[in-house]
């Protein structure tokens, strides 16, 4: 999950205390490199134990909340990969989430009940959709790319609205839970939570690994200076398309998981406002930063959940808190605690 | 004489209605260092842009190792082994020095002794000291070294340098010239554009002088050294 520590972080590890004294404003990961390396594992352990501990503290409701948070974080991570590392400002990412969700619906409607088949299908179909959409969209740049991805997502939205078989505008209820197999179903009521947690951990690990591979360096190079990358011999279009397909496929997987989580699918989940919301979450967390997407999603959803409990007008305080976040962490939350790694 | 690595035959290029290059004919042979000279606006950068696929020629042909490349895409030309150190360095602000050098080091182009990270650091020790710094955290001289090292990391068969010493402190310029001399000694074929004529004469085997998009003179450095009237007439020196 973590890439090997760089020379600088090893040096920092040996001189951590001195560094704190000399540079009190250095990033958290530089001041406490050992703890920073272990923190993801600690968070993973806490998340893994959460369903077991939640009943003790009367937090059973929040198991479902954290599960939803993890699923949205999967989708946000895929957007962070193409936007933060590849500079592709896609405003239609929710379209792929919807494609994944409707693939699950289509498979269920066709009589399939295997969760693995449904989620795998969601991943593949969304990946294929991303290949088609990306093949056209990536021939444009800047604001035109934003507009064309938005246009495709809206086409998918209206396609879903027109699908009467799958409920049209009213949506489609998945009343029978998908089967994960005899060795998982029935083990524990919250087994789906752990499945989502494992998938999320794998997705973060893969994106993190790829972002710091040579392909990831190439993507960041494309984001910074596409012309120069061409001059260096990189097939820029193909590299961007590969990233776009991977991100679309993972968003589709998140859509499939979200369908299972909600036991309901509707066109609303692929409306352009959902794409915009994902963008805001990623930017809030930190574009092009390893933990940017999950942090942004966590902040947004936790604030939303907390404020909803106190007021019906929760958008107001949420807006104010977000303004504060923008002013005090313009590079995103991850920039406050994470050593700069390829971010802006 | 051995076969040219790069040949330009009747090359014409321009932008929109204005034509910049008018029938350039020249060769670059393996192991040779060729200097492209001329005052500002004479077509040096356009020539380079055309050679690396950034501008499609209107007429003529460019052959690289016998293959026509004038209609090829820039990335294809780069993969054949043409690397450019662009004017203004254009380092990637969000890649570290090390990432710059490993991200592009995948082509050997038949190099007997390919450029490795260690060899690049040995050529530019300053880059080794700055390995974890991002591209935008380097001085101008360090960025120039990085741009050259980045180009070398692709193991180019032809290295093109466009104003590699422009805007650098004298001590850094000397460092760059020293490295170019070292590369020449190692047999690196190079096309170099620069305004420091004296330095170019020490480095280049042959020189091409461009005047209003035409090659008006070409010859060895020894010949150019004694024909000072060419300096004042075409190079503004």
mmCIF file with all atom_site columns, C-alpha atoms in Angstrom, chain B residues 17-203:
data_model
loop_
_atom_site.group_PDB
_atom_site.id
_atom_site.type_symbol
_atom_site.label_atom_id
_atom_site.label_alt_id
_atom_site.label_comp_id
_atom_site.label_asym_id
_atom_site.label_entity_id
_atom_site.label_seq_id
_atom_site.pdbx_PDB_ins_code
_atom_site.Cartn_x
_atom_site.Cartn_y
_atom_site.Cartn_z
_atom_site.occupancy
_atom_site.B_iso_or_equiv
_atom_site.pdbx_formal_charge
_atom_site.auth_seq_id
_atom_site.auth_comp_id
_atom_site.auth_asym_id
_atom_site.auth_atom_id
_atom_site.pdbx_PDB_model_num
ATOM 1   C CA . UNK B 1 17  ? 0.425  32.465 -44.910 1.00 0.00 ? 17  UNK B CA 1
ATOM 2   C CA . UNK B 1 18  ? 4.050  33.130 -43.975 1.00 0.00 ? 18  UNK B CA 1
ATOM 3   C CA . UNK B 1 19  ? 6.752  30.780 -45.170 1.00 0.00 ? 19  UNK B CA 1
ATOM 4   C CA . UNK B 1 20  ? 9.778  30.538 -42.888 1.00 0.00 ? 20  UNK B CA 1
ATOM 5   C CA . UNK B 1 21  ? 12.019 27.850 -44.379 1.00 0.00 ? 21  UNK B CA 1
ATOM 6   C CA . UNK B 1 22  ? 12.926 27.801 -48.062 1.00 0.00 ? 22  UNK B CA 1
ATOM 7   C CA . UNK B 1 23  ? 14.456 24.542 -49.221 1.00 0.00 ? 23  UNK B CA 1
ATOM 8   C CA . UNK B 1 24  ? 16.895 23.487 -46.509 1.00 0.00 ? 24  UNK B CA 1
ATOM 9   C CA . UNK B 1 25  ? 19.433 20.850 -47.534 1.00 0.00 ? 25  UNK B CA 1
ATOM 10  C CA . UNK B 1 26  ? 21.767 19.470 -44.914 1.00 0.00 ? 26  UNK B CA 1
ATOM 11  C CA . UNK B 1 27  ? 23.004 16.228 -43.369 1.00 0.00 ? 27  UNK B CA 1
ATOM 12  C CA . UNK B 1 28  ? 23.971 15.233 -39.855 1.00 0.00 ? 28  UNK B CA 1
ATOM 13  C CA . UNK B 1 29  ? 26.266 12.230 -39.718 1.00 0.00 ? 29  UNK B CA 1
ATOM 14  C CA . UNK B 1 30  ? 26.602 9.825  -36.796 1.00 0.00 ? 30  UNK B CA 1
ATOM 15  C CA . UNK B 1 31  ? 28.883 11.112 -34.065 1.00 0.00 ? 31  UNK B CA 1
ATOM 16  C CA . UNK B 1 32  ? 28.901 14.599 -35.514 1.00 0.00 ? 32  UNK B CA 1
ATOM 17  C CA . UNK B 1 33  ? 28.094 17.829 -33.665 1.00 0.00 ? 33  UNK B CA 1
ATOM 18  C CA . UNK B 1 34  ? 26.416 20.321 -35.983 1.00 0.00 ? 34  UNK B CA 1
ATOM 19  C CA . UNK B 1 35  ? 25.703 23.902 -34.962 1.00 0.00 ? 35  UNK B CA 1
ATOM 20  C CA . UNK B 1 36  ? 22.755 25.746 -36.444 1.00 0.00 ? 36  UNK B CA 1
ATOM 21  C CA . UNK B 1 37  ? 23.468 29.473 -36.378 1.00 0.00 ? 37  UNK B CA 1
ATOM 22  C CA . UNK B 1 38  ? 21.713 32.632 -37.371 1.00 0.00 ? 38  UNK B CA 1
ATOM 23  C CA . UNK B 1 39  ? 20.251 35.786 -35.953 1.00 0.00 ? 39  UNK B CA 1
ATOM 24  C CA . UNK B 1 40  ? 16.869 35.894 -34.273 1.00 0.00 ? 40  UNK B CA 1
ATOM 25  C CA . UNK B 1 41  ? 13.964 35.220 -36.588 1.00 0.00 ? 41  UNK B CA 1
ATOM 26  C CA . UNK B 1 42  ? 15.999 33.460 -39.267 1.00 0.00 ? 42  UNK B CA 1
ATOM 27  C CA . UNK B 1 43  ? 14.254 30.134 -38.813 1.00 0.00 ? 43  UNK B CA 1
ATOM 28  C CA . UNK B 1 44  ? 16.393 28.158 -36.358 1.00 0.00 ? 44  UNK B CA 1
ATOM 29  C CA . UNK B 1 45  ? 13.576 27.230 -34.015 1.00 0.00 ? 45  UNK B CA 1
ATOM 30  C CA . UNK B 1 46  ? 11.232 26.516 -36.930 1.00 0.00 ? 46  UNK B CA 1
ATOM 31  C CA . UNK B 1 47  ? 13.850 24.158 -38.384 1.00 0.00 ? 47  UNK B CA 1
ATOM 32  C CA . UNK B 1 48  ? 14.052 22.295 -35.093 1.00 0.00 ? 48  UNK B CA 1
ATOM 33  C CA . UNK B 1 49  ? 10.304 22.239 -34.683 1.00 0.00 ? 49  UNK B CA 1
ATOM 34  C CA . UNK B 1 50  ? 9.988  20.732 -38.146 1.00 0.00 ? 50  UNK B CA 1
ATOM 35  C CA . UNK B 1 51  ? 12.681 18.129 -37.510 1.00 0.00 ? 51  UNK B CA 1
ATOM 36  C CA . UNK B 1 52  ? 11.000 16.861 -34.339 1.00 0.00 ? 52  UNK B CA 1
ATOM 37  C CA . UNK B 1 53  ? 7.518  16.694 -35.818 1.00 0.00 ? 53  UNK B CA 1
ATOM 38  C CA . UNK B 1 54  ? 6.093  19.789 -34.162 1.00 0.00 ? 54  UNK B CA 1
ATOM 39  C CA . UNK B 1 55  ? 5.424  21.398 -37.544 1.00 0.00 ? 55  UNK B CA 1
ATOM 40  C CA . UNK B 1 56  ? 4.493  19.581 -40.732 1.00 0.00 ? 56  UNK B CA 1
ATOM 41  C CA . UNK B 1 57  ? 6.747  20.622 -43.644 1.00 0.00 ? 57  UNK B CA 1
ATOM 42  C CA . UNK B 1 58  ? 5.079  22.002 -46.756 1.00 0.00 ? 58  UNK B CA 1
ATOM 43  C CA . UNK B 1 59  ? 7.619  20.511 -49.099 1.00 0.00 ? 59  UNK B CA 1
ATOM 44  C CA . UNK B 1 60  ? 10.754 18.444 -48.995 1.00 0.00 ? 60  UNK B CA 1
ATOM 45  C CA . UNK B 1 61  ? 11.652 15.469 -46.921 1.00 0.00 ? 61  UNK B CA 1
ATOM 46  C CA . UNK B 1 62  ? 13.440 14.560 -43.738 1.00 0.00 ? 62  UNK B CA 1
ATOM 47  C CA . UNK B 1 63  ? 15.132 11.182 -43.526 1.00 0.00 ? 63  UNK B CA 1
ATOM 48  C CA . UNK B 1 64  ? 16.222 9.702  -40.219 1.00 0.00 ? 64  UNK B CA 1
ATOM 49  C CA . UNK B 1 65  ? 18.485 6.730  -40.638 1.00 0.00 ? 65  UNK B CA 1
ATOM 50  C CA . UNK B 1 66  ? 17.091 6.398  -44.167 1.00 0.00 ? 66  UNK B CA 1
ATOM 51  C CA . UNK B 1 67  ? 13.432 6.464  -43.023 1.00 0.00 ? 67  UNK B CA 1
ATOM 52  C CA . UNK B 1 68  ? 11.217 9.367  -44.068 1.00 0.00 ? 68  UNK B CA 1
ATOM 53  C CA . UNK B 1 69  ? 9.932  11.108 -40.929 1.00 0.00 ? 69  UNK B CA 1
ATOM 54  C CA . UNK B 1 70  ? 8.540  14.380 -42.298 1.00 0.00 ? 70  UNK B CA 1
ATOM 55  C CA . UNK B 1 71  ? 4.982  13.028 -42.092 1.00 0.00 ? 71  UNK B CA 1
ATOM 56  C CA . UNK B 1 72  ? 5.468  11.164 -38.803 1.00 0.00 ? 72  UNK B CA 1
ATOM 57  C CA . UNK B 1 73  ? 3.959  12.186 -35.477 1.00 0.00 ? 73  UNK B CA 1
ATOM 58  C CA . UNK B 1 74  ? 6.214  13.830 -32.908 1.00 0.00 ? 74  UNK B CA 1
ATOM 59  C CA . UNK B 1 75  ? 5.996  10.918 -30.490 1.00 0.00 ? 75  UNK B CA 1
ATOM 60  C CA . UNK B 1 76  ? 6.955  8.462  -33.226 1.00 0.00 ? 76  UNK B CA 1
ATOM 61  C CA . UNK B 1 77  ? 9.986  10.570 -34.169 1.00 0.00 ? 77  UNK B CA 1
ATOM 62  C CA . UNK B 1 78  ? 11.007 10.716 -30.515 1.00 0.00 ? 78  UNK B CA 1
ATOM 63  C CA . UNK B 1 79  ? 10.734 6.942  -30.233 1.00 0.00 ? 79  UNK B CA 1
ATOM 64  C CA . UNK B 1 80  ? 13.002 6.562  -33.254 1.00 0.00 ? 80  UNK B CA 1
ATOM 65  C CA . UNK B 1 81  ? 15.672 8.286  -31.170 1.00 0.00 ? 81  UNK B CA 1
ATOM 66  C CA . UNK B 1 82  ? 15.394 12.047 -31.655 1.00 0.00 ? 82  UNK B CA 1
ATOM 67  C CA . UNK B 1 83  ? 15.411 13.916 -28.349 1.00 0.00 ? 83  UNK B CA 1
ATOM 68  C CA . UNK B 1 84  ? 15.139 17.644 -27.903 1.00 0.00 ? 84  UNK B CA 1
ATOM 69  C CA . UNK B 1 85  ? 16.195 19.895 -25.063 1.00 0.00 ? 85  UNK B CA 1
ATOM 70  C CA . UNK B 1 86  ? 13.681 22.650 -25.656 1.00 0.00 ? 86  UNK B CA 1
ATOM 71  C CA . UNK B 1 87  ? 14.117 26.359 -25.334 1.00 0.00 ? 87  UNK B CA 1
ATOM 72  C CA . UNK B 1 88  ? 12.920 27.342 -21.856 1.00 0.00 ? 88  UNK B CA 1
ATOM 73  C CA . UNK B 1 89  ? 13.707 23.861 -20.407 1.00 0.00 ? 89  UNK B CA 1
ATOM 74  C CA . UNK B 1 90  ? 10.081 22.951 -19.769 1.00 0.00 ? 90  UNK B CA 1
ATOM 75  C CA . UNK B 1 91  ? 10.730 20.726 -16.772 1.00 0.00 ? 91  UNK B CA 1
ATOM 76  C CA . UNK B 1 92  ? 7.648  19.212 -15.196 1.00 0.00 ? 92  UNK B CA 1
ATOM 77  C CA . UNK B 1 93  ? 6.818  21.184 -12.037 1.00 0.00 ? 93  UNK B CA 1
ATOM 78  C CA . UNK B 1 94  ? 5.163  18.241 -10.304 1.00 0.00 ? 94  UNK B CA 1
ATOM 79  C CA . UNK B 1 95  ? 7.750  15.557 -10.954 1.00 0.00 ? 95  UNK B CA 1
ATOM 80  C CA . UNK B 1 96  ? 10.846 15.214 -8.816  1.00 0.00 ? 96  UNK B CA 1
ATOM 81  C CA . UNK B 1 97  ? 14.283 15.196 -10.416 1.00 0.00 ? 97  UNK B CA 1
ATOM 82  C CA . UNK B 1 98  ? 14.489 11.450 -9.968  1.00 0.00 ? 98  UNK B CA 1
ATOM 83  C CA . UNK B 1 99  ? 11.020 10.933 -11.429 1.00 0.00 ? 99  UNK B CA 1
ATOM 84  C CA . UNK B 1 100 ? 12.005 13.021 -14.458 1.00 0.00 ? 100 UNK B CA 1
ATOM 85  C CA . UNK B 1 101 ? 14.903 10.720 -15.096 1.00 0.00 ? 101 UNK B CA 1
ATOM 86  C CA . UNK B 1 102 ? 13.260 7.360  -14.536 1.00 0.00 ? 102 UNK B CA 1
ATOM 87  C CA . UNK B 1 103 ? 9.937  8.104  -16.217 1.00 0.00 ? 103 UNK B CA 1
ATOM 88  C CA . UNK B 1 104 ? 11.482 8.427  -19.642 1.00 0.00 ? 104 UNK B CA 1
ATOM 89  C CA . UNK B 1 105 ? 14.301 5.918  -19.421 1.00 0.00 ? 105 UNK B CA 1
ATOM 90  C CA . UNK B 1 106 ? 12.724 3.085  -21.331 1.00 0.00 ? 106 UNK B CA 1
ATOM 91  C CA . UNK B 1 107 ? 14.255 3.209  -24.763 1.00 0.00 ? 107 UNK B CA 1
ATOM 92  C CA . UNK B 1 108 ? 17.732 2.010  -25.503 1.00 0.00 ? 108 UNK B CA 1
ATOM 93  C CA . UNK B 1 109 ? 17.760 2.760  -29.237 1.00 0.00 ? 109 UNK B CA 1
ATOM 94  C CA . UNK B 1 110 ? 20.546 0.249  -29.671 1.00 0.00 ? 110 UNK B CA 1
ATOM 95  C CA . UNK B 1 111 ? 22.817 2.133  -27.280 1.00 0.00 ? 111 UNK B CA 1
ATOM 96  C CA . UNK B 1 112 ? 25.755 -0.033 -26.257 1.00 0.00 ? 112 UNK B CA 1
ATOM 97  C CA . UNK B 1 113 ? 26.025 1.830  -22.994 1.00 0.00 ? 113 UNK B CA 1
ATOM 98  C CA . UNK B 1 114 ? 22.541 3.148  -22.163 1.00 0.00 ? 114 UNK B CA 1
ATOM 99  C CA . UNK B 1 115 ? 22.107 6.121  -19.881 1.00 0.00 ? 115 UNK B CA 1
ATOM 100 C CA . UNK B 1 116 ? 21.250 4.967  -16.391 1.00 0.00 ? 116 UNK B CA 1
ATOM 101 C CA . UNK B 1 117 ? 20.285 7.056  -13.397 1.00 0.00 ? 117 UNK B CA 1
ATOM 102 C CA . UNK B 1 118 ? 23.802 6.630  -12.002 1.00 0.00 ? 118 UNK B CA 1
ATOM 103 C CA . UNK B 1 119 ? 25.437 7.745  -15.240 1.00 0.00 ? 119 UNK B CA 1
ATOM 104 C CA . UNK B 1 120 ? 23.183 10.771 -15.444 1.00 0.00 ? 120 UNK B CA 1
ATOM 105 C CA . UNK B 1 121 ? 23.961 11.707 -11.841 1.00 0.00 ? 121 UNK B CA 1
ATOM 106 C CA . UNK B 1 122 ? 27.664 11.262 -12.599 1.00 0.00 ? 122 UNK B CA 1
ATOM 107 C CA . UNK B 1 123 ? 27.309 13.668 -15.531 1.00 0.00 ? 123 UNK B CA 1
ATOM 108 C CA . UNK B 1 124 ? 25.359 16.171 -13.431 1.00 0.00 ? 124 UNK B CA 1
ATOM 109 C CA . UNK B 1 125 ? 26.240 15.629 -9.750  1.00 0.00 ? 125 UNK B CA 1
ATOM 110 C CA . UNK B 1 126 ? 24.064 18.629 -8.869  1.00 0.00 ? 126 UNK B CA 1
ATOM 111 C CA . UNK B 1 127 ? 20.991 16.633 -9.924  1.00 0.00 ? 127 UNK B CA 1
ATOM 112 C CA . UNK B 1 128 ? 21.911 13.818 -7.541  1.00 0.00 ? 128 UNK B CA 1
ATOM 113 C CA . UNK B 1 129 ? 21.935 16.333 -4.694  1.00 0.00 ? 129 UNK B CA 1
ATOM 114 C CA . UNK B 1 130 ? 18.497 17.584 -5.780  1.00 0.00 ? 130 UNK B CA 1
ATOM 115 C CA . UNK B 1 131 ? 17.013 14.147 -6.524  1.00 0.00 ? 131 UNK B CA 1
ATOM 116 C CA . UNK B 1 132 ? 13.898 14.650 -4.382  1.00 0.00 ? 132 UNK B CA 1
ATOM 117 C CA . UNK B 1 133 ? 13.251 18.259 -5.408  1.00 0.00 ? 133 UNK B CA 1
ATOM 118 C CA . UNK B 1 134 ? 10.362 18.982 -7.711  1.00 0.00 ? 134 UNK B CA 1
ATOM 119 C CA . UNK B 1 135 ? 10.948 20.429 -11.154 1.00 0.00 ? 135 UNK B CA 1
ATOM 120 C CA . UNK B 1 136 ? 9.807  23.891 -10.051 1.00 0.00 ? 136 UNK B CA 1
ATOM 121 C CA . UNK B 1 137 ? 12.095 23.914 -7.021  1.00 0.00 ? 137 UNK B CA 1
ATOM 122 C CA . UNK B 1 138 ? 15.280 24.071 -9.083  1.00 0.00 ? 138 UNK B CA 1
ATOM 123 C CA . UNK B 1 139 ? 17.397 26.990 -10.222 1.00 0.00 ? 139 UNK B CA 1
ATOM 124 C CA . UNK B 1 140 ? 17.533 27.826 -13.921 1.00 0.00 ? 140 UNK B CA 1
ATOM 125 C CA . UNK B 1 141 ? 20.866 26.064 -14.306 1.00 0.00 ? 141 UNK B CA 1
ATOM 126 C CA . UNK B 1 142 ? 19.645 22.976 -12.523 1.00 0.00 ? 142 UNK B CA 1
ATOM 127 C CA . UNK B 1 143 ? 16.523 22.936 -14.683 1.00 0.00 ? 143 UNK B CA 1
ATOM 128 C CA . UNK B 1 144 ? 18.714 23.093 -17.774 1.00 0.00 ? 144 UNK B CA 1
ATOM 129 C CA . UNK B 1 145 ? 20.813 20.194 -16.526 1.00 0.00 ? 145 UNK B CA 1
ATOM 130 C CA . UNK B 1 146 ? 17.632 18.300 -15.820 1.00 0.00 ? 146 UNK B CA 1
ATOM 131 C CA . UNK B 1 147 ? 16.274 19.010 -19.303 1.00 0.00 ? 147 UNK B CA 1
ATOM 132 C CA . UNK B 1 148 ? 19.493 17.662 -20.850 1.00 0.00 ? 148 UNK B CA 1
ATOM 133 C CA . UNK B 1 149 ? 19.551 14.641 -18.539 1.00 0.00 ? 149 UNK B CA 1
ATOM 134 C CA . UNK B 1 150 ? 15.865 13.952 -19.297 1.00 0.00 ? 150 UNK B CA 1
ATOM 135 C CA . UNK B 1 151 ? 16.638 13.955 -23.007 1.00 0.00 ? 151 UNK B CA 1
ATOM 136 C CA . UNK B 1 152 ? 19.665 11.705 -22.496 1.00 0.00 ? 152 UNK B CA 1
ATOM 137 C CA . UNK B 1 153 ? 17.630 9.260  -20.410 1.00 0.00 ? 153 UNK B CA 1
ATOM 138 C CA . UNK B 1 154 ? 15.814 8.266  -23.616 1.00 0.00 ? 154 UNK B CA 1
ATOM 139 C CA . UNK B 1 155 ? 19.206 7.248  -25.079 1.00 0.00 ? 155 UNK B CA 1
ATOM 140 C CA . UNK B 1 156 ? 18.788 9.458  -28.128 1.00 0.00 ? 156 UNK B CA 1
ATOM 141 C CA . UNK B 1 157 ? 20.556 8.770  -31.375 1.00 0.00 ? 157 UNK B CA 1
ATOM 142 C CA . UNK B 1 158 ? 20.252 12.453 -32.191 1.00 0.00 ? 158 UNK B CA 1
ATOM 143 C CA . UNK B 1 159 ? 20.228 15.053 -29.429 1.00 0.00 ? 159 UNK B CA 1
ATOM 144 C CA . UNK B 1 160 ? 18.900 18.486 -30.339 1.00 0.00 ? 160 UNK B CA 1
ATOM 145 C CA . UNK B 1 161 ? 19.579 21.445 -28.046 1.00 0.00 ? 161 UNK B CA 1
ATOM 146 C CA . UNK B 1 162 ? 17.652 24.654 -28.583 1.00 0.00 ? 162 UNK B CA 1
ATOM 147 C CA . UNK B 1 163 ? 19.346 27.580 -26.810 1.00 0.00 ? 163 UNK B CA 1
ATOM 148 C CA . UNK B 1 164 ? 20.549 25.364 -23.987 1.00 0.00 ? 164 UNK B CA 1
ATOM 149 C CA . UNK B 1 165 ? 22.664 28.055 -22.344 1.00 0.00 ? 165 UNK B CA 1
ATOM 150 C CA . UNK B 1 166 ? 20.246 30.947 -22.700 1.00 0.00 ? 166 UNK B CA 1
ATOM 151 C CA . UNK B 1 167 ? 19.693 32.969 -19.567 1.00 0.00 ? 167 UNK B CA 1
ATOM 152 C CA . UNK B 1 168 ? 22.181 31.053 -17.449 1.00 0.00 ? 168 UNK B CA 1
ATOM 153 C CA . UNK B 1 169 ? 24.932 32.359 -15.211 1.00 0.00 ? 169 UNK B CA 1
ATOM 154 C CA . UNK B 1 170 ? 28.406 32.138 -16.809 1.00 0.00 ? 170 UNK B CA 1
ATOM 155 C CA . UNK B 1 171 ? 29.568 29.448 -14.433 1.00 0.00 ? 171 UNK B CA 1
ATOM 156 C CA . UNK B 1 172 ? 26.516 27.294 -15.242 1.00 0.00 ? 172 UNK B CA 1
ATOM 157 C CA . UNK B 1 173 ? 26.957 27.929 -18.967 1.00 0.00 ? 173 UNK B CA 1
ATOM 158 C CA . UNK B 1 174 ? 30.517 26.648 -18.697 1.00 0.00 ? 174 UNK B CA 1
ATOM 159 C CA . UNK B 1 175 ? 29.204 23.552 -16.948 1.00 0.00 ? 175 UNK B CA 1
ATOM 160 C CA . UNK B 1 176 ? 26.752 22.930 -19.799 1.00 0.00 ? 176 UNK B CA 1
ATOM 161 C CA . UNK B 1 177 ? 29.462 23.397 -22.438 1.00 0.00 ? 177 UNK B CA 1
ATOM 162 C CA . UNK B 1 178 ? 31.703 20.991 -20.526 1.00 0.00 ? 178 UNK B CA 1
ATOM 163 C CA . UNK B 1 179 ? 28.959 18.378 -20.556 1.00 0.00 ? 179 UNK B CA 1
ATOM 164 C CA . UNK B 1 180 ? 28.306 18.844 -24.252 1.00 0.00 ? 180 UNK B CA 1
ATOM 165 C CA . UNK B 1 181 ? 32.013 18.358 -24.952 1.00 0.00 ? 181 UNK B CA 1
ATOM 166 C CA . UNK B 1 182 ? 31.910 15.205 -22.868 1.00 0.00 ? 182 UNK B CA 1
ATOM 167 C CA . UNK B 1 183 ? 28.911 13.928 -24.818 1.00 0.00 ? 183 UNK B CA 1
ATOM 168 C CA . UNK B 1 184 ? 30.710 14.660 -28.075 1.00 0.00 ? 184 UNK B CA 1
ATOM 169 C CA . UNK B 1 185 ? 33.715 12.677 -26.870 1.00 0.00 ? 185 UNK B CA 1
ATOM 170 C CA . UNK B 1 186 ? 31.350 9.782  -26.200 1.00 0.00 ? 186 UNK B CA 1
ATOM 171 C CA . UNK B 1 187 ? 30.121 9.927  -29.793 1.00 0.00 ? 187 UNK B CA 1
ATOM 172 C CA . UNK B 1 188 ? 26.721 11.558 -29.182 1.00 0.00 ? 188 UNK B CA 1
ATOM 173 C CA . UNK B 1 189 ? 25.319 12.950 -32.441 1.00 0.00 ? 189 UNK B CA 1
ATOM 174 C CA . UNK B 1 190 ? 24.097 16.454 -31.667 1.00 0.00 ? 190 UNK B CA 1
ATOM 175 C CA . UNK B 1 191 ? 22.434 19.395 -33.357 1.00 0.00 ? 191 UNK B CA 1
ATOM 176 C CA . UNK B 1 192 ? 22.894 22.515 -31.297 1.00 0.00 ? 192 UNK B CA 1
ATOM 177 C CA . UNK B 1 193 ? 21.418 25.991 -31.553 1.00 0.00 ? 193 UNK B CA 1
ATOM 178 C CA . UNK B 1 194 ? 23.053 28.687 -29.469 1.00 0.00 ? 194 UNK B CA 1
ATOM 179 C CA . UNK B 1 195 ? 24.100 32.287 -29.672 1.00 0.00 ? 195 UNK B CA 1
ATOM 180 C CA . UNK B 1 196 ? 27.609 31.881 -28.232 1.00 0.00 ? 196 UNK B CA 1
ATOM 181 C CA . UNK B 1 197 ? 29.545 31.530 -31.487 1.00 0.00 ? 197 UNK B CA 1
ATOM 182 C CA . UNK B 1 198 ? 32.989 31.121 -29.912 1.00 0.00 ? 198 UNK B CA 1
ATOM 183 C CA . UNK B 1 199 ? 31.778 28.261 -27.762 1.00 0.00 ? 199 UNK B CA 1
ATOM 184 C CA . UNK B 1 200 ? 29.986 26.652 -30.690 1.00 0.00 ? 200 UNK B CA 1
ATOM 185 C CA . UNK B 1 201 ? 33.151 26.740 -32.773 1.00 0.00 ? 201 UNK B CA 1
ATOM 186 C CA . UNK B 1 202 ? 35.002 24.856 -30.073 1.00 0.00 ? 202 UNK B CA 1
ATOM 187 C CA . UNK B 1 203 ? 32.284 22.224 -29.899 1.00 0.00 ? 203 UNK B CA 1
#
